[in-house]
Short mmCIF file of C-alpha atoms and ligand atoms in Angstrom, two decimals:
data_model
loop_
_atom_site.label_atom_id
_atom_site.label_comp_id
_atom_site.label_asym_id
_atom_site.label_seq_id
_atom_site.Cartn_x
_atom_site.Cartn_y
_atom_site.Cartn_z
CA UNK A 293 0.00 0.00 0.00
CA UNK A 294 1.17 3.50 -0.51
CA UNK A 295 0.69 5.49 2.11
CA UNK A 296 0.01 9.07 1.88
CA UNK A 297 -0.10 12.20 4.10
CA UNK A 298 -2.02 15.59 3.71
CA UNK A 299 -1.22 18.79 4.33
CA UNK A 300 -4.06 20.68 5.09
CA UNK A 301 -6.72 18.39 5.69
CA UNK A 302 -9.34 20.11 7.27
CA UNK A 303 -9.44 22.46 4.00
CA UNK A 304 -12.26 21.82 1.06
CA UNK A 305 -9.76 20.12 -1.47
CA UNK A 306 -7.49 18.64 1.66
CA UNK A 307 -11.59 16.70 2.86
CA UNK A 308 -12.08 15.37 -0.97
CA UNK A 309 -8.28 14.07 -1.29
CA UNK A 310 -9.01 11.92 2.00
CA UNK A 311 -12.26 10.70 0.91
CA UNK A 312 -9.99 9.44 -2.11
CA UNK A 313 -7.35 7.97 -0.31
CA UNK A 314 -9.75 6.32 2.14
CA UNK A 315 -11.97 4.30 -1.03
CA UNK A 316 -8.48 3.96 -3.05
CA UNK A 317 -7.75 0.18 -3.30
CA UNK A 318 -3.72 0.59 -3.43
CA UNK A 319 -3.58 3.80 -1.38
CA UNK A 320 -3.84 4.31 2.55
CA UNK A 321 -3.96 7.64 4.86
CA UNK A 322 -0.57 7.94 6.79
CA UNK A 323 -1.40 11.03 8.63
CA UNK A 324 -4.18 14.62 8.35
CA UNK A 325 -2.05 17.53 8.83
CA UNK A 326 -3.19 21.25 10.15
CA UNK A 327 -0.84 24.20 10.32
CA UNK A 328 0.84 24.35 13.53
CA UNK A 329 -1.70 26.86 15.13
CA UNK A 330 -4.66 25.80 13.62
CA UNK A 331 -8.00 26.74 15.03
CA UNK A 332 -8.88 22.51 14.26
CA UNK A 333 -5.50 21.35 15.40
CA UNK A 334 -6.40 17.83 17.31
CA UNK A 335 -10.06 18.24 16.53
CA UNK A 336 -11.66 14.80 14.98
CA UNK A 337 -11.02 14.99 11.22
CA UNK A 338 -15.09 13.91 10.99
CA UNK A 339 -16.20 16.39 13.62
CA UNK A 340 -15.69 19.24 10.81
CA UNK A 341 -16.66 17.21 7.51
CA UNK A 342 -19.28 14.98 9.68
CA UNK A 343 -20.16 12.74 5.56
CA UNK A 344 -16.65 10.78 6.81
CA UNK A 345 -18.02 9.69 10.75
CA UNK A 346 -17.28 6.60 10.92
CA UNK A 347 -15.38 6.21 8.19
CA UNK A 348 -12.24 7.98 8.44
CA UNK A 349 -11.01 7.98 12.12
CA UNK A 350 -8.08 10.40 12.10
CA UNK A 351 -6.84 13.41 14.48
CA UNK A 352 -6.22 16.55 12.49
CA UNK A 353 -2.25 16.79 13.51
CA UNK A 354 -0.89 20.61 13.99
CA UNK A 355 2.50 20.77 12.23
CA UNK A 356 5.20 23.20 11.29
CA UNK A 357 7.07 22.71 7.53
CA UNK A 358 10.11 22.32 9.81
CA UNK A 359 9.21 19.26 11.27
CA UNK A 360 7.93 17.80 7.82
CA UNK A 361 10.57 15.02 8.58
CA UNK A 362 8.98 12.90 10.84
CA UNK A 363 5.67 13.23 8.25
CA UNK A 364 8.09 12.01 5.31
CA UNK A 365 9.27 8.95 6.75
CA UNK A 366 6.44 7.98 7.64
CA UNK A 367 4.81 7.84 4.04
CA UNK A 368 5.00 7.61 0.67
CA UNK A 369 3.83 10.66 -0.80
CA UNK A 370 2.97 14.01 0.51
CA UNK A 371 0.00 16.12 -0.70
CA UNK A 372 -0.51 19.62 -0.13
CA UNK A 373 -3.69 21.28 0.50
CA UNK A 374 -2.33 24.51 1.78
CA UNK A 375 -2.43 28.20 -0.02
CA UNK A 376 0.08 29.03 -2.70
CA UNK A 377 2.76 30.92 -0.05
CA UNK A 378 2.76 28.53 2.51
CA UNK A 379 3.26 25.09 -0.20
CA UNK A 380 6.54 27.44 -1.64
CA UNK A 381 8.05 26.45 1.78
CA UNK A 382 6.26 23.37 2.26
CA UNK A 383 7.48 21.68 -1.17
CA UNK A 384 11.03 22.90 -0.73
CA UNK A 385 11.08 21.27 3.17
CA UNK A 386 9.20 18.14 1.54
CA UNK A 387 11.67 17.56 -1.20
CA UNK A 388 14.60 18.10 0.98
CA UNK A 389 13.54 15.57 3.11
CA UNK A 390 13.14 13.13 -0.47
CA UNK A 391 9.74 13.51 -0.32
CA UNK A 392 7.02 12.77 -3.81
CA UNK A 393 5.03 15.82 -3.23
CA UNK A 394 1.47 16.44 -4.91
CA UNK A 395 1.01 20.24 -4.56
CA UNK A 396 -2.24 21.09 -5.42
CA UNK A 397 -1.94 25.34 -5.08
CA UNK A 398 -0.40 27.75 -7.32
CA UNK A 399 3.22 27.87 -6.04
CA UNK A 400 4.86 25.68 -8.44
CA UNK A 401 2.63 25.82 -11.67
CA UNK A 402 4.22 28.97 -13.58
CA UNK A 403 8.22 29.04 -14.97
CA UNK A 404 8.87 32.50 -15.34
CA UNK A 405 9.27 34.48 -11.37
CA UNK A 406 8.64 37.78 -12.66
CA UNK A 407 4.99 35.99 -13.62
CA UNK A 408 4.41 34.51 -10.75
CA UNK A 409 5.82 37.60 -8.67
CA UNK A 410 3.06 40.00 -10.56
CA UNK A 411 0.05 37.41 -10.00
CA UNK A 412 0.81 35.82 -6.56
CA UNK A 413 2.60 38.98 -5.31
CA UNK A 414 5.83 36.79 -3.43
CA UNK A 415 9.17 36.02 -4.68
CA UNK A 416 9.65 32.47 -5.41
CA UNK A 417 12.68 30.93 -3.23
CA UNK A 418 13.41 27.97 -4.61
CA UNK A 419 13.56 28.56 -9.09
CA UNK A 420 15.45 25.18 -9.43
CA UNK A 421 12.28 23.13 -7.58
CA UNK A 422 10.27 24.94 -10.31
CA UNK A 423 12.19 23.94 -12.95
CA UNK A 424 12.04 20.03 -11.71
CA UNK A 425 7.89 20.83 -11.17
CA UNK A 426 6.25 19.01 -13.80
CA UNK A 427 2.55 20.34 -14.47
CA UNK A 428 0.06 17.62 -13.60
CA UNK A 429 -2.77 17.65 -16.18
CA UNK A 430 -2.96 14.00 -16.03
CA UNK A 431 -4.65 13.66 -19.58
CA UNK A 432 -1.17 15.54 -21.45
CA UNK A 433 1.66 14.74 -18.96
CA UNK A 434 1.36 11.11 -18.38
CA UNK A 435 4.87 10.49 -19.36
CA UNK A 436 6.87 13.62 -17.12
CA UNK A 437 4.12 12.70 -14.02
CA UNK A 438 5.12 9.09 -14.09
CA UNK A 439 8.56 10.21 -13.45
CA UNK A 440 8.15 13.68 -11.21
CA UNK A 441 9.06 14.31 -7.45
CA UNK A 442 6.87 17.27 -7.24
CA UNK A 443 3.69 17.62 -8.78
CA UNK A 444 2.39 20.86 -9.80
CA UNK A 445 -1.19 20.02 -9.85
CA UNK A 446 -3.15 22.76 -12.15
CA UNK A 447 -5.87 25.08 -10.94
CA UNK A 448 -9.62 24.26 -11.26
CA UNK A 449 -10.29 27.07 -14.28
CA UNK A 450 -6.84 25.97 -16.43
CA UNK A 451 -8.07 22.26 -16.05
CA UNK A 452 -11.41 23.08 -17.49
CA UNK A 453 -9.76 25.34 -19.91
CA UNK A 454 -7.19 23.61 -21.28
CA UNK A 455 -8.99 20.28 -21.58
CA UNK A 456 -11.06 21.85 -23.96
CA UNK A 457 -8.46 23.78 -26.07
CA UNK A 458 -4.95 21.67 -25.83
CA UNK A 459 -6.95 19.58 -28.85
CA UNK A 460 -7.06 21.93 -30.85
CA UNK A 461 -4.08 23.70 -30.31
CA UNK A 462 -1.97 20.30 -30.47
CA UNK A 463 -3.45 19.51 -33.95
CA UNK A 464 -3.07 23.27 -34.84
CA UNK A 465 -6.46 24.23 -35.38
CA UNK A 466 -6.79 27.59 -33.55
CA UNK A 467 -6.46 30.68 -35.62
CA UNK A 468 -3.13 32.11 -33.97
CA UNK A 469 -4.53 36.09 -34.56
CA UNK A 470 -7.99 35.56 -32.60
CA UNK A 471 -7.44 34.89 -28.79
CA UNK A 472 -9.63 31.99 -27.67
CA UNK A 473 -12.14 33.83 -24.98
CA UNK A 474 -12.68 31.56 -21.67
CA UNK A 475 -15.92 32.67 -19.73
CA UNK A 476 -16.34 30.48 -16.67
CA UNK A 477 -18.45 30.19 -13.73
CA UNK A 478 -17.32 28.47 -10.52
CA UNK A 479 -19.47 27.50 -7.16
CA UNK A 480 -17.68 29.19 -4.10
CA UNK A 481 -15.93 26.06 -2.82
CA UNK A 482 -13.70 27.48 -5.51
CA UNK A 483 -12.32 29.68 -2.96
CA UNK A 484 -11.95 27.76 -0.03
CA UNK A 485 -13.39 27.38 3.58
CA UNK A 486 -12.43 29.90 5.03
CA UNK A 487 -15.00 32.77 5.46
CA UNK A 488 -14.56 35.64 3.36
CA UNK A 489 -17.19 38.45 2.58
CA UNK A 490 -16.85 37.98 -1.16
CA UNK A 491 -17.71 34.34 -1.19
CA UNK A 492 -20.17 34.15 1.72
CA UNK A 493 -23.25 33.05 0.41
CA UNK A 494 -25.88 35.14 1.11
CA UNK A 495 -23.38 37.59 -0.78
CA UNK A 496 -22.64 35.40 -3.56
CA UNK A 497 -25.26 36.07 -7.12
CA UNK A 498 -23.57 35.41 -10.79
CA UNK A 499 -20.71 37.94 -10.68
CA UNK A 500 -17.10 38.32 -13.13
CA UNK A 501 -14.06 39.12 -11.05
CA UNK A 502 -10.30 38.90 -11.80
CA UNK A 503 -11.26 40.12 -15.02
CA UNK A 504 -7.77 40.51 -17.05
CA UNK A 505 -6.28 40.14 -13.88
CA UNK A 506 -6.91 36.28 -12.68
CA UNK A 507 -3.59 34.52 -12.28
CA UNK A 508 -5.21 31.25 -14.03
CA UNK A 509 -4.75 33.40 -17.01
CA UNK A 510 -0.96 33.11 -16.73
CA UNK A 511 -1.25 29.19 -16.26
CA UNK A 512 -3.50 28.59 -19.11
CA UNK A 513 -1.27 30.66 -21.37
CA UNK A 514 1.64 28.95 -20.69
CA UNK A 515 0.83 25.55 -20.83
CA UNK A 516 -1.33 25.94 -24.11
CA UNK A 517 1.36 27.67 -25.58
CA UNK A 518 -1.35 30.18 -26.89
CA UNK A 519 -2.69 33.43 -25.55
CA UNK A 520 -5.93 33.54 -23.86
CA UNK A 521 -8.68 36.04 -22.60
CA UNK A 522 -10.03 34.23 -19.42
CA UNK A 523 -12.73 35.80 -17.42
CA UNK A 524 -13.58 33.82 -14.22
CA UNK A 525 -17.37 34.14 -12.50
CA UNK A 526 -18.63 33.19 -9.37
CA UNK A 527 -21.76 31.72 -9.18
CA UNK A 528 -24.32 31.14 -6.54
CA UNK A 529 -23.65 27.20 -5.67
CA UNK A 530 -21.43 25.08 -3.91
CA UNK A 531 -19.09 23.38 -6.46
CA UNK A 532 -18.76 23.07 -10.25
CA UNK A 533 -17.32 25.32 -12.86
CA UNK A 534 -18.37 25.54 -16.45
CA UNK A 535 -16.69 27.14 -19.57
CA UNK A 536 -17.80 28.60 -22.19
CA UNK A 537 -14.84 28.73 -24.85
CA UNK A 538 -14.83 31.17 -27.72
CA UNK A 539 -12.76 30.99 -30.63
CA UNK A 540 -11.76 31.11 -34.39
CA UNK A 541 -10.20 28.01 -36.22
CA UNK A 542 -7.88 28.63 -39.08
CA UNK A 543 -9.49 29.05 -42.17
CA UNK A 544 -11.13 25.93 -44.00
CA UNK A 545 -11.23 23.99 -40.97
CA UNK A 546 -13.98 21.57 -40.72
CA UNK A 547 -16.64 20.03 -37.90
CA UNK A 548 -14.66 16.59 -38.77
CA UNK A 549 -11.31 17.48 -38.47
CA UNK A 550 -12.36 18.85 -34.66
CA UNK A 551 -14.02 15.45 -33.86
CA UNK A 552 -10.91 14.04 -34.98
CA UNK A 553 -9.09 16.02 -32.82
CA UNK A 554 -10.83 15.75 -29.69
CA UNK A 555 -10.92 11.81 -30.62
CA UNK A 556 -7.37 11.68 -30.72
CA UNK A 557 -6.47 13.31 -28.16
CA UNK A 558 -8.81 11.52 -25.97
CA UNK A 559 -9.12 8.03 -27.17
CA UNK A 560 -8.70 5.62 -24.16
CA UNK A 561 -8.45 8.93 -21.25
CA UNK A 562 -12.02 7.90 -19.26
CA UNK A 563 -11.72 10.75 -17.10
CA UNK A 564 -12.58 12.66 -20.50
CA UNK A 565 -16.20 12.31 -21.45
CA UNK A 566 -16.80 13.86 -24.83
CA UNK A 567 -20.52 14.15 -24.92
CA UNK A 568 -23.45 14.14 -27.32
CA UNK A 569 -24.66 17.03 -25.60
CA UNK A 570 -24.47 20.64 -24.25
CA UNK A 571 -22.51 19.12 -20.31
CA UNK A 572 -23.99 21.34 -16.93
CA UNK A 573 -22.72 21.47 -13.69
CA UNK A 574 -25.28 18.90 -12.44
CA UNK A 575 -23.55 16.06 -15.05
CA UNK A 576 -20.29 16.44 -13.30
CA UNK A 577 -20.73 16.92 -9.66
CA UNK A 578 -19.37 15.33 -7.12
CA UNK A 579 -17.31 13.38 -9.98
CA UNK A 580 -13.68 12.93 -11.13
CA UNK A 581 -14.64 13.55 -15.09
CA UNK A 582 -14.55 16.84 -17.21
CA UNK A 583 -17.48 16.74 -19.51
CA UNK A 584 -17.12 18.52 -23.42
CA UNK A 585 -19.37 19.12 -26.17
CA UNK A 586 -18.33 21.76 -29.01
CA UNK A 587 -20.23 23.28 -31.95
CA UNK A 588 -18.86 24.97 -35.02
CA UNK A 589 -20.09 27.48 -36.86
CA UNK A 590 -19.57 26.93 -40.39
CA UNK A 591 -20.14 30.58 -41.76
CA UNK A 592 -18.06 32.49 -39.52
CA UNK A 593 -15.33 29.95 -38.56
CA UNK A 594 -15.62 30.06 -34.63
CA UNK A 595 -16.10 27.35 -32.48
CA UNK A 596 -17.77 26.95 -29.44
CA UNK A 597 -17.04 24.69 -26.66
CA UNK A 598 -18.09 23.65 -23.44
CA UNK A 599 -15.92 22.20 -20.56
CA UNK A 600 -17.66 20.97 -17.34
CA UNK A 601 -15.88 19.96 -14.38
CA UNK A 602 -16.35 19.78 -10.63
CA UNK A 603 -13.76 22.29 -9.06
CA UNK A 604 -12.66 19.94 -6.07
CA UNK A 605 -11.80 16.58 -8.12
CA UNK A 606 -11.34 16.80 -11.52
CA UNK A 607 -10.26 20.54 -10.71
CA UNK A 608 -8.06 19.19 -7.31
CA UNK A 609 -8.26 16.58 -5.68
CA UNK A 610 -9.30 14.29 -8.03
CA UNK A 611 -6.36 15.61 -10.67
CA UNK A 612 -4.05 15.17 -7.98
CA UNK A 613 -5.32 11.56 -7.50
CA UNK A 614 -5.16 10.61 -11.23
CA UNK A 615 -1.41 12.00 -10.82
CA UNK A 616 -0.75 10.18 -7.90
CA UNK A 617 -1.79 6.67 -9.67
CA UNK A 618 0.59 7.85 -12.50
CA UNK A 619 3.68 8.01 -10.27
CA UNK A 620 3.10 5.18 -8.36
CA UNK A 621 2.65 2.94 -11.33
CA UNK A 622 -1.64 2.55 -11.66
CA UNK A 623 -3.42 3.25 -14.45
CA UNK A 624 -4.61 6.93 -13.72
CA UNK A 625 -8.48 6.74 -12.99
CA UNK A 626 -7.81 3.85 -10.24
CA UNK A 627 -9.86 4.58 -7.74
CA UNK A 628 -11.68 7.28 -9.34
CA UNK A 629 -14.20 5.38 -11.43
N1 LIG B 809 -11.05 25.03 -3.73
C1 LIG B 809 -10.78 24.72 -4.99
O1 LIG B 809 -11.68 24.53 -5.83
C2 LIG B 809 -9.37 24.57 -5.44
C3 LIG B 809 -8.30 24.90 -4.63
N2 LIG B 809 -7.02 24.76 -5.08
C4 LIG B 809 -5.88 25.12 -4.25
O2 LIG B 809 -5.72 24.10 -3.27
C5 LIG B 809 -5.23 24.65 -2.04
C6 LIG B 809 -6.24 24.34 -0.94
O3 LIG B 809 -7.48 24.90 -1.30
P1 LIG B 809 -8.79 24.69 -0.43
O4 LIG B 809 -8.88 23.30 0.05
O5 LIG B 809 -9.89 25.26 -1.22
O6 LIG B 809 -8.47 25.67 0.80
P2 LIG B 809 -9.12 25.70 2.26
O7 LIG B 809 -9.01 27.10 2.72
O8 LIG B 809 -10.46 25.06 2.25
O9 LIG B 809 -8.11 24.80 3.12
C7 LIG B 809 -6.77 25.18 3.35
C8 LIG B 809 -6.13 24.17 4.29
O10 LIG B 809 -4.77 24.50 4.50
C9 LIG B 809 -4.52 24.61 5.93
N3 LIG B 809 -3.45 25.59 6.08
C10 LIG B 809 -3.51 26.95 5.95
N4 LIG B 809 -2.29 27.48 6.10
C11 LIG B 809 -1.43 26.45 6.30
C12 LIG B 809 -0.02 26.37 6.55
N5 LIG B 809 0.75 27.46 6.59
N6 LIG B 809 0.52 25.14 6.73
C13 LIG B 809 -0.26 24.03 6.71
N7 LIG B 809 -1.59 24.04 6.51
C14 LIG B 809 -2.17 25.25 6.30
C15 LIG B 809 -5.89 25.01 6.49
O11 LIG B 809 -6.04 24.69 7.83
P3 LIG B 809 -5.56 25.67 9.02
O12 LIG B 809 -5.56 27.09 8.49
O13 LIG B 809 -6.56 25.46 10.10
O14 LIG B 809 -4.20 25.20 9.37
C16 LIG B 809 -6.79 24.11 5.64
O15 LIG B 809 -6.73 22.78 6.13
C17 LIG B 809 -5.07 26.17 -2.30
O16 LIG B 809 -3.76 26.45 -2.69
C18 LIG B 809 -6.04 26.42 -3.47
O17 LIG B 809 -5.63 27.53 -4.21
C19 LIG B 809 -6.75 24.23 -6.31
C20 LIG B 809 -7.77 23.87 -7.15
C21 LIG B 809 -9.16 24.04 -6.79
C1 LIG B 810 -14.25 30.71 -6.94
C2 LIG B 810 -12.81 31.01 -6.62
O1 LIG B 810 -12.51 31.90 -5.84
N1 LIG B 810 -11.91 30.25 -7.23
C3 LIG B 810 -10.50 30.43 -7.03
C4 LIG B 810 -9.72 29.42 -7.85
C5 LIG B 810 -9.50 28.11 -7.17
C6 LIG B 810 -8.38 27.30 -7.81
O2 LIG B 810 -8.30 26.64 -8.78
O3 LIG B 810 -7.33 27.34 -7.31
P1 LIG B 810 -5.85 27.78 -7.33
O4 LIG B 810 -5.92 28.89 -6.37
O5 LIG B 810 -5.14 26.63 -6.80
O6 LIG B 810 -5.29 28.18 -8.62
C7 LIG B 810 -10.05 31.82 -7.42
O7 LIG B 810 -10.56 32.39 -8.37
O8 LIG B 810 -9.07 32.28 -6.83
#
């Protein structure tokens, strides 16, 4: 069994990585990590997400990235479920200890620190861990994952985004002078537990935000290798995000040569579900898959497509899973489906 600790357990993404773990025939919980003064440190890991009573009997443990030792040899893998500044530290004290670390924030997904300094707003320590990063969308990096000892696992928006559009971009359908346009909406578990006034509910309708500003924009840039113009919502539910993708194929491209494409690229990946039909949020909650339908418009040349996902598996935890099968030598929906 491989035997797996998480950082940040009592978090939204940190809950649906244990549930994982827990049903995960090859995979085992070593130990549910807090920060060291955490407001749940020793608290029941069920008495806060009270769906796992019963089933998963663990302490929530209060630790410092200093003492990320003892966690390391007592495992096989380390996930983080922590915010982009504190995983910087936590994947640098992790590797240095010869840790496999699954990061699932922001901190080790962009290459370029002037980037990552105007979106995030720190200076990244440690450049040479992000070279050795490898970006986990499980669907395009199979071979790198297999082989990685830190896991950049993408944001919810680029993995919506970029299932949709790497494609087309790989079989070099997208018009290189019209950005693709990304609208998406996400449920507020997007943003975490803890409270905040712009994501408390009763404050929450169908509003933009970021807007040519969002540090996914960044991601999805650079690991389509095109451009973008992504505008992020958030919506008025709990979890689920859903793009609508905008853009113009080169000229004479036709409807087949996109189903070829998305077969292709596809063919064999379950966690991809191309569908028959317009996907909602409602076809892909509380499951690992991202869900796409497209349309093309024949007169003017622009596609439309649709990616559905649900934020905190195939957009987190789940993502992280499929990655975590890849390195350990599973095929990468074990467990998942
Ligand atoms: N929510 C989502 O849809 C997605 C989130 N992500 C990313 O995943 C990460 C976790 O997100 P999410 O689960 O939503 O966040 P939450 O706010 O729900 O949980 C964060 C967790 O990290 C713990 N934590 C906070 N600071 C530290 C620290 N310094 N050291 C150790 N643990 C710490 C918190 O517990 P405590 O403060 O009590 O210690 C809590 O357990 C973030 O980087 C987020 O950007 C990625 C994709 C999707
Ligand atoms: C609704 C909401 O607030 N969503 C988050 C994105 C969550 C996500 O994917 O996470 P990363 O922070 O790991 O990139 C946001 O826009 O910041």
């Amino acid at each position: 069994m491989i035997r797996v600790s998480i950082v940040g357990a009592s978090g939204y993404t940190g809950a649906e990585l244990a549930a994982l773990v827990h049903k995960h025939p090859q995979f085992q919980i070593a130990g549910l990590y807090v920060s060291e003064n955490s407001a749940d440190a020793y608290k029941p890991f069920s008495s806060i997400h009270g769906q796992f009573a019963y089933q998963i009997d663990r302490t929530l443990i209060p630790i410092a990235e200093s003492q990320i030792g003892k966690i390391v040899s007592e495992c096989d893998a380390v996930f983080l479920c922590t915010p982009h500044a504190a995983s910087v530290e936590w994947v640098a004290q992790a590797r240095h200890h010869g840790a496999v670390v699954f990061d699932l924030s922001g901190a080790y997904r962009l290459s370029d620190l002037n980037v990552i300094k105007k979106y995030y707003g720190f200076d990244h320590k440690y450049p040479e861990l992000l070279q050795q990063a490898v970006y986990g969308l499980a669907e395009w990096n199979h071979e790198a994952i297999r082989k990685a000892d830190i896991v950049a696992v993408p944001g919810c928006y680029p993995t919506a985004s970029l299932s949709a559009l790497k494609p087309l971009q790989e079989a070099d359908l997208i018009d290189s002078n019209v950005l693709p346009i990304i609208n998406a909406t996400s449920g507020v578990s997007g943003a975490g537990r803890r409270a905040s006034l712009t994501s408390s509910y009763c404050e929450v309708s169908l509003n933009p935000y970021g807007v040519l500003g969002h540090r996914h924009q960044p991601e999805i840039a650079e690991h389509l290798d095109h451009p973008v113009i992504f505008t992020p919502h958030l919506g008025n539910f709990k979890r689920g995000i859903l793009a609508t993708i905008t853009l113009k194929l080169r000229e004479g491209i036709s409807e087949n040569q996109v189903n070829a494409a998305y077969a292709s690229a596809y063919e064999g990946k379950s966690i991809v579900r191309l569908r028959q039909s317009w996907p909602s949020i409602a076809d892909v909650e509380g499951t690992p898959f991202v869900d796409l339908h497209w349309q093309l418009d024949p007169q003017t040349g622009y596609l439309v497509v649709v990616s559905a996902i649900d934020n905190l598996l195939k957009g987190a935890a789940g993502q992280a899973m499929q990655c975590a099968n890849l390195r350990f030598g599973y095929a990468s929906s074990k467990g998942l489906i």
